[in-house]
Structures are given as structure tokens and as C-alpha cells.
mmCIF file of C-alpha atoms (C1' of nucleotides) in Angstrom:
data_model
loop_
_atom_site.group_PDB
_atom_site.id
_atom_site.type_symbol
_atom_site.label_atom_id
_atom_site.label_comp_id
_atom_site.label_asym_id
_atom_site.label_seq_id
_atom_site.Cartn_x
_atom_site.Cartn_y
_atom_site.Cartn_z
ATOM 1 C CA UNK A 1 8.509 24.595 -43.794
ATOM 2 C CA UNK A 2 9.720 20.901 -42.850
ATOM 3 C CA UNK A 3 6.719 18.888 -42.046
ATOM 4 C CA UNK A 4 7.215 19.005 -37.732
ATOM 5 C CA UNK A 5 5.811 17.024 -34.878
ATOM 6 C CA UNK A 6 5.659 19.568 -31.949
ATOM 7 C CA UNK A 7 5.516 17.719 -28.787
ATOM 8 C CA UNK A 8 4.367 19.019 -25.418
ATOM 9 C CA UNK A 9 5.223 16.388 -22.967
ATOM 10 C CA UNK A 10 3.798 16.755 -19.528
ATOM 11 C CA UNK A 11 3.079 15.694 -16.118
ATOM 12 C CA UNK A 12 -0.472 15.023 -15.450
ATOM 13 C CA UNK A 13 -2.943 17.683 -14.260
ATOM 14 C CA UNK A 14 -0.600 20.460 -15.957
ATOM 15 C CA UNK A 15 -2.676 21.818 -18.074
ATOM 16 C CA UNK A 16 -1.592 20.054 -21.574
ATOM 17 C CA UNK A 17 -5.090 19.123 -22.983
ATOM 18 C CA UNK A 18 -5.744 22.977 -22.470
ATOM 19 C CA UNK A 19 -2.672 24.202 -24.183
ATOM 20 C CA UNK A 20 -2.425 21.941 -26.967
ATOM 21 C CA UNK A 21 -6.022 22.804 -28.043
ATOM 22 C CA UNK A 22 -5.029 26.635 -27.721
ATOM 23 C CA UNK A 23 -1.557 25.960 -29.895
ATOM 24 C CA UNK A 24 -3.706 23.286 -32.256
ATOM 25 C CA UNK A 25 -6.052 26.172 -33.117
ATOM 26 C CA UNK A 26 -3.533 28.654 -33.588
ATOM 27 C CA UNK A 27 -1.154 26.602 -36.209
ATOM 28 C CA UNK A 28 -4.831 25.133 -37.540
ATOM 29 C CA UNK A 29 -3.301 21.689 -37.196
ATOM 30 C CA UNK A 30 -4.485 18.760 -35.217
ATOM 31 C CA UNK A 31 -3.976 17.177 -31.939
ATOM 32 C CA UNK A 32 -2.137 13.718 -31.420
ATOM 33 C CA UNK A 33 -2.960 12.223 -28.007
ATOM 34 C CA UNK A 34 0.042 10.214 -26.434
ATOM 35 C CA UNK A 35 -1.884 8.900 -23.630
ATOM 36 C CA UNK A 36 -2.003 5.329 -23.122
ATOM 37 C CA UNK A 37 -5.263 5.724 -20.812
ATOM 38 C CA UNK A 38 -6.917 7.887 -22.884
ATOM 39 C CA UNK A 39 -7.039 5.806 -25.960
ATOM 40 C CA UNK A 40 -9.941 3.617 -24.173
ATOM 41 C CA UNK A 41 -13.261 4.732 -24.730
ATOM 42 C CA UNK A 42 -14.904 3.376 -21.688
ATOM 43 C CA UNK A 43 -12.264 5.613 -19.305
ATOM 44 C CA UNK A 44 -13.112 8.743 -19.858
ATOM 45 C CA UNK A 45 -13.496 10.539 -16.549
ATOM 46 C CA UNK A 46 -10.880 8.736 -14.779
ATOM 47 C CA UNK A 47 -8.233 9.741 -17.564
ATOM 48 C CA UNK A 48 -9.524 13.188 -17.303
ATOM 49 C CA UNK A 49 -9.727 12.692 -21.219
ATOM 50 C CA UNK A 50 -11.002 15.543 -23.444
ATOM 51 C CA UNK A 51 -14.401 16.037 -23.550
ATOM 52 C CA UNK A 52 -16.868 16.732 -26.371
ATOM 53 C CA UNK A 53 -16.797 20.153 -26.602
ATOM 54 C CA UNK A 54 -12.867 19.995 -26.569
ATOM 55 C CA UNK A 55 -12.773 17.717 -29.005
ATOM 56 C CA UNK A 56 -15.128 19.757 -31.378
ATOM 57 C CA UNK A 57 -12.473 22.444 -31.312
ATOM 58 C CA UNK A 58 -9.821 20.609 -32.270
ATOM 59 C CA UNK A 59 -9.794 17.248 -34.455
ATOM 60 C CA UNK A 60 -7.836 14.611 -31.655
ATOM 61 C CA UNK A 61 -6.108 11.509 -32.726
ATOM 62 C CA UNK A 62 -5.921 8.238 -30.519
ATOM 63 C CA UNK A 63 -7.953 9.032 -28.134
ATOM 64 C CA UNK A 64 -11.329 6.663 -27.452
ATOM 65 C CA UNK A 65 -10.459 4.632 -30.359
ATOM 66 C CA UNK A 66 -9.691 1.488 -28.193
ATOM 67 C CA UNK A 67 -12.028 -0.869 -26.151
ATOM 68 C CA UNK A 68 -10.377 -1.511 -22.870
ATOM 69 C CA UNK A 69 -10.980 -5.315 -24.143
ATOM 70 C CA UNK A 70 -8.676 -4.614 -27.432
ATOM 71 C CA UNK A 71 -5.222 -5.560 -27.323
ATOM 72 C CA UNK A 72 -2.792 -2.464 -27.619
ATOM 73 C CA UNK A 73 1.076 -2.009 -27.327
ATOM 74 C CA UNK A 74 3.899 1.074 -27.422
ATOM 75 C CA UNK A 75 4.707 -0.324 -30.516
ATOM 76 C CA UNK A 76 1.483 -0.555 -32.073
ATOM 77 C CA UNK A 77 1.283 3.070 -31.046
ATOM 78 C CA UNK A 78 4.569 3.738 -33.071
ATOM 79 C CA UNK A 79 3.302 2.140 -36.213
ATOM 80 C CA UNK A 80 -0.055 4.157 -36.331
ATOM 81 C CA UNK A 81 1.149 6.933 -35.371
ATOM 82 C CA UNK A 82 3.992 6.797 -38.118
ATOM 83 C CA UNK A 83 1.262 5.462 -40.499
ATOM 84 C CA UNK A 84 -0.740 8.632 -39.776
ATOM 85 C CA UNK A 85 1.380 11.162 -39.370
ATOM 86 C CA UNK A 86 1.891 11.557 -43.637
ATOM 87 C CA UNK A 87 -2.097 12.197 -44.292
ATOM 88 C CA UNK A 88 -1.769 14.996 -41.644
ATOM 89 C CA UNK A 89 1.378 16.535 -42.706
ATOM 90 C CA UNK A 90 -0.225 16.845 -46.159
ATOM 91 C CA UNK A 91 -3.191 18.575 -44.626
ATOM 92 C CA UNK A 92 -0.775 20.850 -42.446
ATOM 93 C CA UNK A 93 2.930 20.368 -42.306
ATOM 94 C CA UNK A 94 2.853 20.791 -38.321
ATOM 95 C CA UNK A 95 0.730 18.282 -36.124
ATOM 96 C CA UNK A 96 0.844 18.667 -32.312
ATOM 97 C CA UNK A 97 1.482 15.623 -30.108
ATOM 98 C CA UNK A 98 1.054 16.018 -26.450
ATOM 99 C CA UNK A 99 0.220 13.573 -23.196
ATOM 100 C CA UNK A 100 1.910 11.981 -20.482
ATOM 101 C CA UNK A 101 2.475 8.476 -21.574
ATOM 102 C CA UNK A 102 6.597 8.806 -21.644
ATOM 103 C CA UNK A 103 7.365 5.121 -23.280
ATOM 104 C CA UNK A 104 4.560 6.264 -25.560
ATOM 105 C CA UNK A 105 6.352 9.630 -26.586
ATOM 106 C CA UNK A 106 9.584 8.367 -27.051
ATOM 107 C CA UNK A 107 8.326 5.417 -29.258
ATOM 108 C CA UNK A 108 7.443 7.670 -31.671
ATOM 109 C CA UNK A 109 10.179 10.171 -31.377
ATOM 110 C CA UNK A 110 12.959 7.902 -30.931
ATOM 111 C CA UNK A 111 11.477 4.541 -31.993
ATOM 112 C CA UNK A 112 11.124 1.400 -30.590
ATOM 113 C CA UNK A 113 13.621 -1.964 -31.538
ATOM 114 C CA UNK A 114 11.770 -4.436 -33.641
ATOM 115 C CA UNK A 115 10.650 -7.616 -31.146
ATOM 116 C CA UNK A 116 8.616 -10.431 -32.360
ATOM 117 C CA UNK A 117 5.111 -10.981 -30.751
ATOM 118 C CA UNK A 118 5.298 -13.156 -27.868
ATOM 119 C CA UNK A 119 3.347 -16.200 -27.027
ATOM 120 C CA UNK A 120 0.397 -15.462 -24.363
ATOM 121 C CA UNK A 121 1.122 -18.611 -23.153
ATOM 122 C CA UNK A 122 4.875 -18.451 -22.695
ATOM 123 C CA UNK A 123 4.051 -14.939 -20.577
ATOM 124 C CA UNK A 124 1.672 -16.768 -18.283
ATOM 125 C CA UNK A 125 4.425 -19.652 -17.896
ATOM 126 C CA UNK A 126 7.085 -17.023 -16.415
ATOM 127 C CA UNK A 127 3.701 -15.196 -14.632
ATOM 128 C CA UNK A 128 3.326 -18.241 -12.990
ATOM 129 C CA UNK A 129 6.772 -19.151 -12.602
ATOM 130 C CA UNK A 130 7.129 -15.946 -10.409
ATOM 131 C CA UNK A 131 4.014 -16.828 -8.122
ATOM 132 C CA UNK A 132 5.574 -20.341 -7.336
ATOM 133 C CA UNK A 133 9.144 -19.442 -7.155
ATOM 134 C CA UNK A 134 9.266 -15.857 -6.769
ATOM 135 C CA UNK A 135 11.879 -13.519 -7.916
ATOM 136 C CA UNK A 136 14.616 -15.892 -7.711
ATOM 137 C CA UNK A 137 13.034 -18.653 -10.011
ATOM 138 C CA UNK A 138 13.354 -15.760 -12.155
ATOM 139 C CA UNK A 139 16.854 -14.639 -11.486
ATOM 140 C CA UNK A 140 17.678 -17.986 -12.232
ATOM 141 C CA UNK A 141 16.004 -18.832 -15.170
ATOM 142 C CA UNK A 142 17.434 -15.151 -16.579
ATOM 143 C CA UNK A 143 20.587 -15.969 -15.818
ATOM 144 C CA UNK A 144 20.407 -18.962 -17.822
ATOM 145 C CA UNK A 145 18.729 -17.694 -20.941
ATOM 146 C CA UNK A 146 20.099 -14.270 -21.540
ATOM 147 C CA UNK A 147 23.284 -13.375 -18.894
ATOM 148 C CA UNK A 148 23.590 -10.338 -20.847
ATOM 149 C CA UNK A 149 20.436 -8.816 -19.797
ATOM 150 C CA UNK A 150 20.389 -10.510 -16.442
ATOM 151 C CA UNK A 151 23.960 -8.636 -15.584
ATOM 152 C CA UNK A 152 22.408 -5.588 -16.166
ATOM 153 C CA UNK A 153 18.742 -5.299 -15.433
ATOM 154 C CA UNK A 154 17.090 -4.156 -12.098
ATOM 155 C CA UNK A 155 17.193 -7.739 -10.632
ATOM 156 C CA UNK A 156 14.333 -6.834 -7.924
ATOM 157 C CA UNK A 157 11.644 -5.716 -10.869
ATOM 158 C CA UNK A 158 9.491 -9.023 -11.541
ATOM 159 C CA UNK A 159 7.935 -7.467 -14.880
ATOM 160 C CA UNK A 160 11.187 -6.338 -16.167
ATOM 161 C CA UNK A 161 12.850 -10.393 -15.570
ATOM 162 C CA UNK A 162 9.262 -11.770 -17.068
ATOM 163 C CA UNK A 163 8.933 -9.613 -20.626
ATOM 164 C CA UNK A 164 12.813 -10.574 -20.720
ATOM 165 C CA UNK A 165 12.402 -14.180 -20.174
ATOM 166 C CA UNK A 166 9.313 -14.468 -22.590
ATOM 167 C CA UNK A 167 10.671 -12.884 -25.073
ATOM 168 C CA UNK A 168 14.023 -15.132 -25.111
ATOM 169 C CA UNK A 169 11.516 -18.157 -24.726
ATOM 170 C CA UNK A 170 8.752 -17.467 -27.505
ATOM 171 C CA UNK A 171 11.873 -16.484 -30.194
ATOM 172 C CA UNK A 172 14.443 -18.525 -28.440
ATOM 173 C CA UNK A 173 16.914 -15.713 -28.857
ATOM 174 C CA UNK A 174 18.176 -13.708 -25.633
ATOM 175 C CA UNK A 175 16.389 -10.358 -25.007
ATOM 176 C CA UNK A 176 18.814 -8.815 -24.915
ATOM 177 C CA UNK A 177 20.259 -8.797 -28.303
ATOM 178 C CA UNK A 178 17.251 -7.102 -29.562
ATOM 179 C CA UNK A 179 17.795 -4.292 -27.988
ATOM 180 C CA UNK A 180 19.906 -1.776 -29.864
ATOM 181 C CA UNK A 181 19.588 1.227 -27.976
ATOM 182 C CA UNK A 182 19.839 3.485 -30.852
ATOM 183 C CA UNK A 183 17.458 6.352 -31.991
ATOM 184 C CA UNK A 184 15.599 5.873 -35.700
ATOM 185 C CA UNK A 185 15.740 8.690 -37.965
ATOM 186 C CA UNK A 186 12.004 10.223 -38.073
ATOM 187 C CA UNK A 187 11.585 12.247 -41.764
ATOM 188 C CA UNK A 188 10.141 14.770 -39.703
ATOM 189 C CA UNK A 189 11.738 17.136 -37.226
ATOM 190 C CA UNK A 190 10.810 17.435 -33.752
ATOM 191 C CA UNK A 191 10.507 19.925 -31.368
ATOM 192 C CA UNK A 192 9.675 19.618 -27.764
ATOM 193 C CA UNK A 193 8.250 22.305 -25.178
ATOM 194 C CA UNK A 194 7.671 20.453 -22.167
ATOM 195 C CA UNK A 195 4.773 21.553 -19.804
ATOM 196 C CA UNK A 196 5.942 22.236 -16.129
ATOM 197 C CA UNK A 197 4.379 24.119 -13.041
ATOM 198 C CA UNK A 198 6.058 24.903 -9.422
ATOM 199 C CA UNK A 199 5.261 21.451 -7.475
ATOM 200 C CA UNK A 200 2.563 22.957 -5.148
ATOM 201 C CA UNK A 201 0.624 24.285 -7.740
ATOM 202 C CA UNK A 202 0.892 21.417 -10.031
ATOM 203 C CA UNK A 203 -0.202 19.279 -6.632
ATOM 204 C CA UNK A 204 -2.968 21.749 -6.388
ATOM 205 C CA UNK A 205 -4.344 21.004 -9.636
ATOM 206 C CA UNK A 206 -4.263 17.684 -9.184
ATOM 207 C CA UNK A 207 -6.001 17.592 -5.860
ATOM 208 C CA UNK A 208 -8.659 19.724 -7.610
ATOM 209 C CA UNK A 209 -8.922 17.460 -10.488
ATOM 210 C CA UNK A 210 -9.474 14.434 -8.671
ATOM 211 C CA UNK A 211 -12.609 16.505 -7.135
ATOM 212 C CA UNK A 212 -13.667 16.962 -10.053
ATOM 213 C CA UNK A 213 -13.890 13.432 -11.262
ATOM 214 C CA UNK A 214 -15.588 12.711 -8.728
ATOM 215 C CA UNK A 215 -18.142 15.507 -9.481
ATOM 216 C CA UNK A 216 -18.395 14.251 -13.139
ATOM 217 C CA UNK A 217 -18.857 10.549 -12.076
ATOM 218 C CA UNK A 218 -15.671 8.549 -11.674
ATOM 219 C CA UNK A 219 -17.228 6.131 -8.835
ATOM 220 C CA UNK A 220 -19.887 5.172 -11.390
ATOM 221 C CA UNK A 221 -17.675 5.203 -14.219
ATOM 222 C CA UNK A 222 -15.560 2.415 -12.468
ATOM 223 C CA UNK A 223 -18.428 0.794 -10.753
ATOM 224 C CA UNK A 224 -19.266 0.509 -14.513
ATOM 225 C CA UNK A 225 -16.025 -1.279 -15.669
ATOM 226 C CA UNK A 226 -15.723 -3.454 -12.382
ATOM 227 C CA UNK A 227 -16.151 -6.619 -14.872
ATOM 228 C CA UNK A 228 -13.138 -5.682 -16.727
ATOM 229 C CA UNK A 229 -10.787 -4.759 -13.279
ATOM 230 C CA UNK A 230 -8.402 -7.588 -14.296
ATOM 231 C CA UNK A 231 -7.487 -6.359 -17.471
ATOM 232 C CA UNK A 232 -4.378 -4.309 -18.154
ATOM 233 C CA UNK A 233 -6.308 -1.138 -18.738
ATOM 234 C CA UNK A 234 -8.076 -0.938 -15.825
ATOM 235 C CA UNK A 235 -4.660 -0.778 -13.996
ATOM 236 C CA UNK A 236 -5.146 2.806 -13.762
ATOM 237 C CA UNK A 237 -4.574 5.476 -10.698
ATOM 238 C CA UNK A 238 -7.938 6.300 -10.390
ATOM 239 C CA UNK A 239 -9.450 2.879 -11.342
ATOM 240 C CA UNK A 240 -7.527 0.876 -8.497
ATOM 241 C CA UNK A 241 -8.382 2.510 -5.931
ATOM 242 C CA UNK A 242 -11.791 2.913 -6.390
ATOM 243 C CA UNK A 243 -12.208 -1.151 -6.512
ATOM 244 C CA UNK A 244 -10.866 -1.455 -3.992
ATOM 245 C CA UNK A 245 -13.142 0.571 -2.188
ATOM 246 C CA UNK A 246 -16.319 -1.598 -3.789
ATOM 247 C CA UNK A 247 -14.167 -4.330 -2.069
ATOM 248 C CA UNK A 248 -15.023 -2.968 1.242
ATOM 249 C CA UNK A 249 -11.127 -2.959 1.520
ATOM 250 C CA UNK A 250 -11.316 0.804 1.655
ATOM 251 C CA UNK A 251 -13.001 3.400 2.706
ATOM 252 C CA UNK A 252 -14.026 5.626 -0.140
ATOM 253 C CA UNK A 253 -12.258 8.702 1.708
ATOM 254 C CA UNK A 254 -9.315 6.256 1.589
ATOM 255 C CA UNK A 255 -9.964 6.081 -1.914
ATOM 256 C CA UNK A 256 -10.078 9.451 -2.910
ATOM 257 C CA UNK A 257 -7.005 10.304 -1.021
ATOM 258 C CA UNK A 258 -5.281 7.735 -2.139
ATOM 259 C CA UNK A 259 -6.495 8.754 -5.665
ATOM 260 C CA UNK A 260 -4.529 11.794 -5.454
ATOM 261 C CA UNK A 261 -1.303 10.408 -3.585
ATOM 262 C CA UNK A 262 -0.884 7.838 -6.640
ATOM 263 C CA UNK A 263 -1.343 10.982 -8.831
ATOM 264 C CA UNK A 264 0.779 12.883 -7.637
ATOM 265 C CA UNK A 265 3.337 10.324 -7.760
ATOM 266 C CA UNK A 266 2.891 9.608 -11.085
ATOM 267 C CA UNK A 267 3.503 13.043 -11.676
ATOM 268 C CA UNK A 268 6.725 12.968 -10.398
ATOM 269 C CA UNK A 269 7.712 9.407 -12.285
ATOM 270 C CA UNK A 270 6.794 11.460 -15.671
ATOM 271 C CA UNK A 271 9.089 14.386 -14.706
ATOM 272 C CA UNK A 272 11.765 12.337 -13.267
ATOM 273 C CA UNK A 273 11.449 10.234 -17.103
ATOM 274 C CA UNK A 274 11.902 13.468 -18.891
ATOM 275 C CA UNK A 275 14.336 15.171 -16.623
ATOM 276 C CA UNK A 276 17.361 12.985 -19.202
ATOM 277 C CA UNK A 277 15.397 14.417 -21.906
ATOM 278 C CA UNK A 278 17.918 17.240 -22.634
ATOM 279 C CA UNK A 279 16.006 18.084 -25.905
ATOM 280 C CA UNK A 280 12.972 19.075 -23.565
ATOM 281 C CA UNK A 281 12.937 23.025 -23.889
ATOM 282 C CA UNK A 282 10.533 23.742 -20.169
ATOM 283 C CA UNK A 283 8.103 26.114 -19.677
ATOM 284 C CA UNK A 284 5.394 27.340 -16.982
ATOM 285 C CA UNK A 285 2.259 26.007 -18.148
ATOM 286 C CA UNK A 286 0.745 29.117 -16.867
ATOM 287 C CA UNK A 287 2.286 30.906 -19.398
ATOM 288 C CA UNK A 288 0.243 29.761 -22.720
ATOM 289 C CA UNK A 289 1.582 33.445 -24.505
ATOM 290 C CA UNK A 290 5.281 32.548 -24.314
ATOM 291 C CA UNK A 291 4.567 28.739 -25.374
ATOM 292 C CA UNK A 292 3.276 29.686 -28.028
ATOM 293 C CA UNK A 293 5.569 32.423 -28.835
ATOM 294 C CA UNK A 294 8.390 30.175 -28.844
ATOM 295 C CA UNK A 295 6.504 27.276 -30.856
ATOM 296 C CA UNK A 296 5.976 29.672 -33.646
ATOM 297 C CA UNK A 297 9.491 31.504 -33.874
ATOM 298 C CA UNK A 298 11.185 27.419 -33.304
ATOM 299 C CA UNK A 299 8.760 26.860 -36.324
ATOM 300 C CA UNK A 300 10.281 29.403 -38.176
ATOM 301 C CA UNK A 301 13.934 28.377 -37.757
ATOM 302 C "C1'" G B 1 -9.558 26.420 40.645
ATOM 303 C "C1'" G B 2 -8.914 20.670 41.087
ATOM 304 C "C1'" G B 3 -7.603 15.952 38.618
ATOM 305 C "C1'" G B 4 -5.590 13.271 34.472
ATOM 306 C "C1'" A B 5 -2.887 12.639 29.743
ATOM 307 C "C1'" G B 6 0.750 14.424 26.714
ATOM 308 C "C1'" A B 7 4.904 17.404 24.247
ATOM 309 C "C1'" U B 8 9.853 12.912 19.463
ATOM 310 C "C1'" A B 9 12.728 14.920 13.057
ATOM 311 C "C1'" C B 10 8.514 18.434 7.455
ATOM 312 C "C1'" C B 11 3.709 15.681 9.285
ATOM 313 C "C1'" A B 12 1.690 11.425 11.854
ATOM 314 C "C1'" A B 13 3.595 8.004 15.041
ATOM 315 C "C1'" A B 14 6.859 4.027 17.666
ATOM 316 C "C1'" G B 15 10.612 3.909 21.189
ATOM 317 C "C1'" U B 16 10.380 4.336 27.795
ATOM 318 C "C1'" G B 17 18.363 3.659 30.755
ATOM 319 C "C1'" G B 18 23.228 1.582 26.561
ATOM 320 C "C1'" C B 19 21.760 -2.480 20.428
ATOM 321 C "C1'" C B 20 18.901 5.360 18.914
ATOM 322 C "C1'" A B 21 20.569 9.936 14.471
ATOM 323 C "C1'" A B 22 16.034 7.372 16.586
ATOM 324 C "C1'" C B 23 10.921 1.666 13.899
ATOM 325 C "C1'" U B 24 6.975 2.602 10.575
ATOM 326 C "C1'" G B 25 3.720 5.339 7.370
ATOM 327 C "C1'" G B 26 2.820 9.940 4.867
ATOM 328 C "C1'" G B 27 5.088 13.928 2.502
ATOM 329 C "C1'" G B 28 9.642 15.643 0.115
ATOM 330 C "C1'" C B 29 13.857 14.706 -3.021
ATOM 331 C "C1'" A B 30 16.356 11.483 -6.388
ATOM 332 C "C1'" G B 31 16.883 7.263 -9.728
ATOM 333 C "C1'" A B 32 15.884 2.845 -13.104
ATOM 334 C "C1'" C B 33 12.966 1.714 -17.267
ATOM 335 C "C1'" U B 34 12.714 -0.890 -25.114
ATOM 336 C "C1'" G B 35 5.173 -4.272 -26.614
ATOM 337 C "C1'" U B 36 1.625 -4.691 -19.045
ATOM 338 C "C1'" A B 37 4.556 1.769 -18.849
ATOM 339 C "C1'" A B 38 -1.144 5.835 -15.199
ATOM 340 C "C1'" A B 39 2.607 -0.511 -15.213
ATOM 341 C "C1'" U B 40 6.852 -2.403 -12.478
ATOM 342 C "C1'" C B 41 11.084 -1.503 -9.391
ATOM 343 C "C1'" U B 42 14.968 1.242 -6.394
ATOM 344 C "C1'" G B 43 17.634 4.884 -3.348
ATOM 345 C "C1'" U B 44 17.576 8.911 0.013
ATOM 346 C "C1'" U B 45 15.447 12.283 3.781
ATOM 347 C "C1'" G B 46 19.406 16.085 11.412
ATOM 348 C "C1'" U B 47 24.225 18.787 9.951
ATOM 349 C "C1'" C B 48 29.201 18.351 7.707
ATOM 350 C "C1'" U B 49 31.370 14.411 4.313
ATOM 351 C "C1'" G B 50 33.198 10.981 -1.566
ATOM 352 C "C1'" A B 51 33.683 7.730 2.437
ATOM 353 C "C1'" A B 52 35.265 6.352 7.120
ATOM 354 C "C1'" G B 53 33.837 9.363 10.663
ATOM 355 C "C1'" A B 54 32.745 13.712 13.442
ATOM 356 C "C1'" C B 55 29.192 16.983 15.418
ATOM 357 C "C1'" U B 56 24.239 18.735 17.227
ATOM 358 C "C1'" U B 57 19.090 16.475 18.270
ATOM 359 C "C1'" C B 58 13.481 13.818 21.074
ATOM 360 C "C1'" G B 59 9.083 21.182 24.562
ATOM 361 C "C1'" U B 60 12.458 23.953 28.020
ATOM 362 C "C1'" A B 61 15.997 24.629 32.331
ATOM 363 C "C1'" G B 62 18.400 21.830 35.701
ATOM 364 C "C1'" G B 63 19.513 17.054 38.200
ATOM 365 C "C1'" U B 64 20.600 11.548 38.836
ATOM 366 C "C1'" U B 65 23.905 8.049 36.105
ATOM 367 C "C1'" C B 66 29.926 5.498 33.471
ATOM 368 C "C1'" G B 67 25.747 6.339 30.002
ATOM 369 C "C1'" A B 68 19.201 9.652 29.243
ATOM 370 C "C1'" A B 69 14.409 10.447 23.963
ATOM 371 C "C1'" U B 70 13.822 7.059 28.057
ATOM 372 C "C1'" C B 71 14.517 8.257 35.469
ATOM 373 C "C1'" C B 72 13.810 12.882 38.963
ATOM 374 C "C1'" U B 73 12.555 18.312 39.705
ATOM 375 C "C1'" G B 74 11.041 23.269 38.104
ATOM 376 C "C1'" C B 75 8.961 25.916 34.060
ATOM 377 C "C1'" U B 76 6.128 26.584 29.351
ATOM 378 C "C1'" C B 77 2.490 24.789 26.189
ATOM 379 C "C1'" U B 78 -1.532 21.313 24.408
ATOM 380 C "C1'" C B 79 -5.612 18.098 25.232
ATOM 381 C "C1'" C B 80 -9.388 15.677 28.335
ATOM 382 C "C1'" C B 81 -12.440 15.359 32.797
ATOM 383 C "C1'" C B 82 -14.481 17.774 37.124
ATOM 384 C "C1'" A B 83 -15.739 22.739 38.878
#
RNA sequence: GGGGAGAUACCAAAGUGGCCAACUGGGGCAGACUGUAAAUCUGUUGUCUGAAGACUUCGUAGGUUCGAAUCCUGCUCUCCCCA
């Protein structure tokens, strides 16, 4: 059989952590975690990551290996990922990959374009350049450095004119010409059952999940990583809101329901992401038997 | 039984004679996205339509008016206060 990456993409609060343990076990391979939240240790609750006895089951890759201090990237991701992937496919020539992080996904399915590091500083320059000046000091600056990318980017999306201009200005070539837009070739073939339930239900779950955070401790969790609320990682549904409410900017009702409208919306942005995906073969997440089924006979093929 | 307040689109809620198919928020639906991505940003949401536009809406039945979600009357319902 040709070593294979089965990927279950998802949106959150489907069930994946569930099912990909149940599939793991049955094709005795392991688990890698796409999950950009999940990969810091100190965020476990509030990325409803898999606990201990879950991860005794099943041996889990990339999750809780981070610090939310540590510097991290998609493309980082890529490169471990693709560094790991041969040690597992010599244990077992199928390795599951499942989580909600789409960027993540298709970084290692499809690959990322090779761009230089950028200078910290050069990203604060623009950072501050769009505090001062707002969006159309950045228009303008775009429009001089890379009018490529400036006639065809979202022109009302700050981040999306800041990593462009940085990246022109710490390798002083346009942005634009780095991007390719062209799949790499993995050595490994890929098959994808995507993870789906009726909206109400899957809004069900997450209303219920979001309880039960809150059971297992996500206001102390976050009361715990207050000190760290500026970084990147803590810029997390879940996180947010309830800083806010330590604030005294919220009520922690507010919180919590907020908590589960942000959810829920990112649970649409991930289906809406892989809706294009026409490689994505659906199913019911209710319906572990027939994802299974179909894993193993798409195995076979 | 008496007095008062109110009934607006999926929900909440503004509008109180023409600028109203109706602010705003929620929810829904849809979209963008190449190292911050659980981020960041956008569209749409009465019906028909590609669009222009047409048509039907603001509890209900009438009325006033050139013109009504807005004014008047009856009715129905809801809430509050007094009994």
C-alpha cells in the first residue's frame, strides 16, 4: 500500500478528536493534530484539546509541544510535519491528520511558496504605519511597492496590506512575485473525508462544549495566561472574551455567550474554507461506521 | 371589573405623515484568504429579477389624506398597575 496521509478536516465541535482516535486505533497508526491552538501547552481547555486519557489511546503529534511564548508559523508546520511524516510511514504506511486549522491543512497537503523570514522590526514599522495613517497609508505604500498584489488583494483587510508590505520591505522584492499559486507534489497520497453535521446539531455541540469548558476550568485557565493576552496565541475564541470579562468590560454571561457566537462563527469560516475543496469527500460525523468503512475500502484502491 | 403601555421582517429593536422594503444588533446564508489564520476582511438577508424595475409588507378590519409603519375608529392579543 502507498504510504497515505488520511485527512479528516473539520469544523470545530464536530466530533474529529473522537473519530480520529476511533479510525487511529483501527488502522493502528497515529494521530497528526492540525490545530494551530492546540499545539500550545498552556491552552488546553480552551482548545478543547485532547486530554490524557485520549492521548494514551492514541500516540498524537503537534499537539502541546509549543509554549504560547515560542515563535510558530504555517510554514514551520509544513516543514515538521514533512520532516515527520517518513519515521511514521515506516512504522505504518497510513498516518491520520485531522483538526480545524484550514491554512494549516492545506500547507501540508498543498504546500506553502517559499518566503524569506521577515524583519520584526519592518512588521512593527507597517503595524505602526497603519495606527498613524490607517488603511490608506497602506493602500498607498502597497501601491507603490508591489501594484501587482495591491490590484488584486482585499484592499479593506489591514493584515493582508501589512504581511504584503513587510515582506516586499525586509527582501525588497514585491510580494507578490513569491506567490506561485501552484500545488507541490507530496510523495504520499492523500485522501480526505471531511467531518460535517446538520448546522443545529453541530451548533448544539458547540453550545454544549463551551459548558463544558467552563465546567473543566476555562475562566481559570485564562485567568492563568492573562500575562501573555498580547501575544498571538492568546488571540483565541475562548481566550478573548474571557479577558475581557477580567476587564470589567464584560459581563461574564456576556462572555460565555459571546464564547459560543465567535464559535460558531468560526465554524462556519472553516466550512465556508473547505466548501472549494472539491477533493473533500463529506460525511455525517454521526456516522463513525461508514467513515470508517469508506477510509478502509479508499485505502484499498 | 377599572386604568395604563404595547403589538414592526427569523429574533431583539429603531422609526411616529412623504427622504421606508423600513436604522441597528443578533441569528441565518454566502464569499475572500500563501508565515498573526481560532487571525484579518467582505457581501447578502420581504417576493420576483442578471439588472433596471415591479409587486406585497409594520397585529387585524375599516377610515382620514395627494400620500400612512407613522393620524382616527372598531376588534384581537400581550404586558403592567389597581380591584
Amino acid at each position: 500500500m502507498k504510504n497515505t496521509l488520511v485527512v479528516l478536516p473539520g469544523p470545530t465541535g464536530v466530533g474529529k478528536t473522537d473519530i480520529a482516535i476511533e479510525l487511529a486505533l483501527r488502522l493502528g497508526c497515529s494521530i497528526i493534530s492540525c490545530d494551530s491552538r492546540q499545539f500550545y501547552r498552556e491552552m488546553r481547555i480552551g482548545t478543547a484539546a485532547p486530554d490524557d486519557e485520549q492521548l494514551s489511546r492514541v500516540k498524537h503529534h503537534f499537539t502541546g509541544f509549543l509554549s504560547v511564548t515560542d515563535y510558530y508559523s504555517v510554514s514551520l508546520f509544513e516543514r515538521d510535519v514533512l520532516a515527520l511524516l517518513p519515521a511514521l510511514f515506516a512504522e505504518n504506511p497510513v498516518v491520520v491528520m485531522t483538526g480545524g486549522s484550514m491554512l494549516y491543512m492545506d500547507a501540508v497537503c498543498r504546500g506553502m511558496d517559499d518566503i524569506p523570514d521577515t524583519d520584526p522590526a519592518v512588521r512593527q514599522k507597517y503595524l505602526d504605519m497603519y495606527r498613524t495613517d490607517g488603511i490608506a497609508g497602506l493602500r498607498l505604500a502597497l501601491k507603490m511597492l508591489d501594484p501587482g498584489y495591491y490590484s488584486r488583494v482585499d484592499l479593506r483587510n489591514p493584515r493582508r496590506l501589512m504581511r504584503a508590505l513587510e515582506i516586499t520591505e525586509s527582501t525588497g522584492r514585491p510580494y507578490s512575485t513569491y506567490l506561485t499559486s501552484t500545488a507541490r507534489e507530496r510523495d504520499f497520497r492523500i485522501i480526505r473525508a471531511g467531518l460535517t453535521r446538520e448546522r443545529s446539531e453541530l451548533y448544539r455541540r458547540i453550545e454544549l462544549r463551551v459548558q463544558d469548558m467552563l465546567r473543566k476550568g476555562l475562566e481559570e485557565e485564562a485567568a492563568s495566561l492573562i500575562a501573555y493576552r498580547g501575544l498571538n496565541a492568546l488571540n483565541t475564541v475562548g481566550y478573548r472574551e474571557m479577558f475581557s470579562y477580567f476587564d470589567g468590560a464584560i459581563t461574564r454571561e456576556q462572555a460565555v455567550s459571546l464564547i459560543g457566537r465567535n464559535t460558531r462563527r468560526y465554524a462556519r469560516k472553516q466550512l465556508t474554507w473547505w466548501n472549494r475543496d472539491s477533493e473533500i469527500n463529506w460525511f455525517d460525523a454521526s456516522d463513525t461506521g461508514t467513515i470508517i468503512s469508506w477510509t478502509e475500502s479508499a485505502l484499498k484502491l
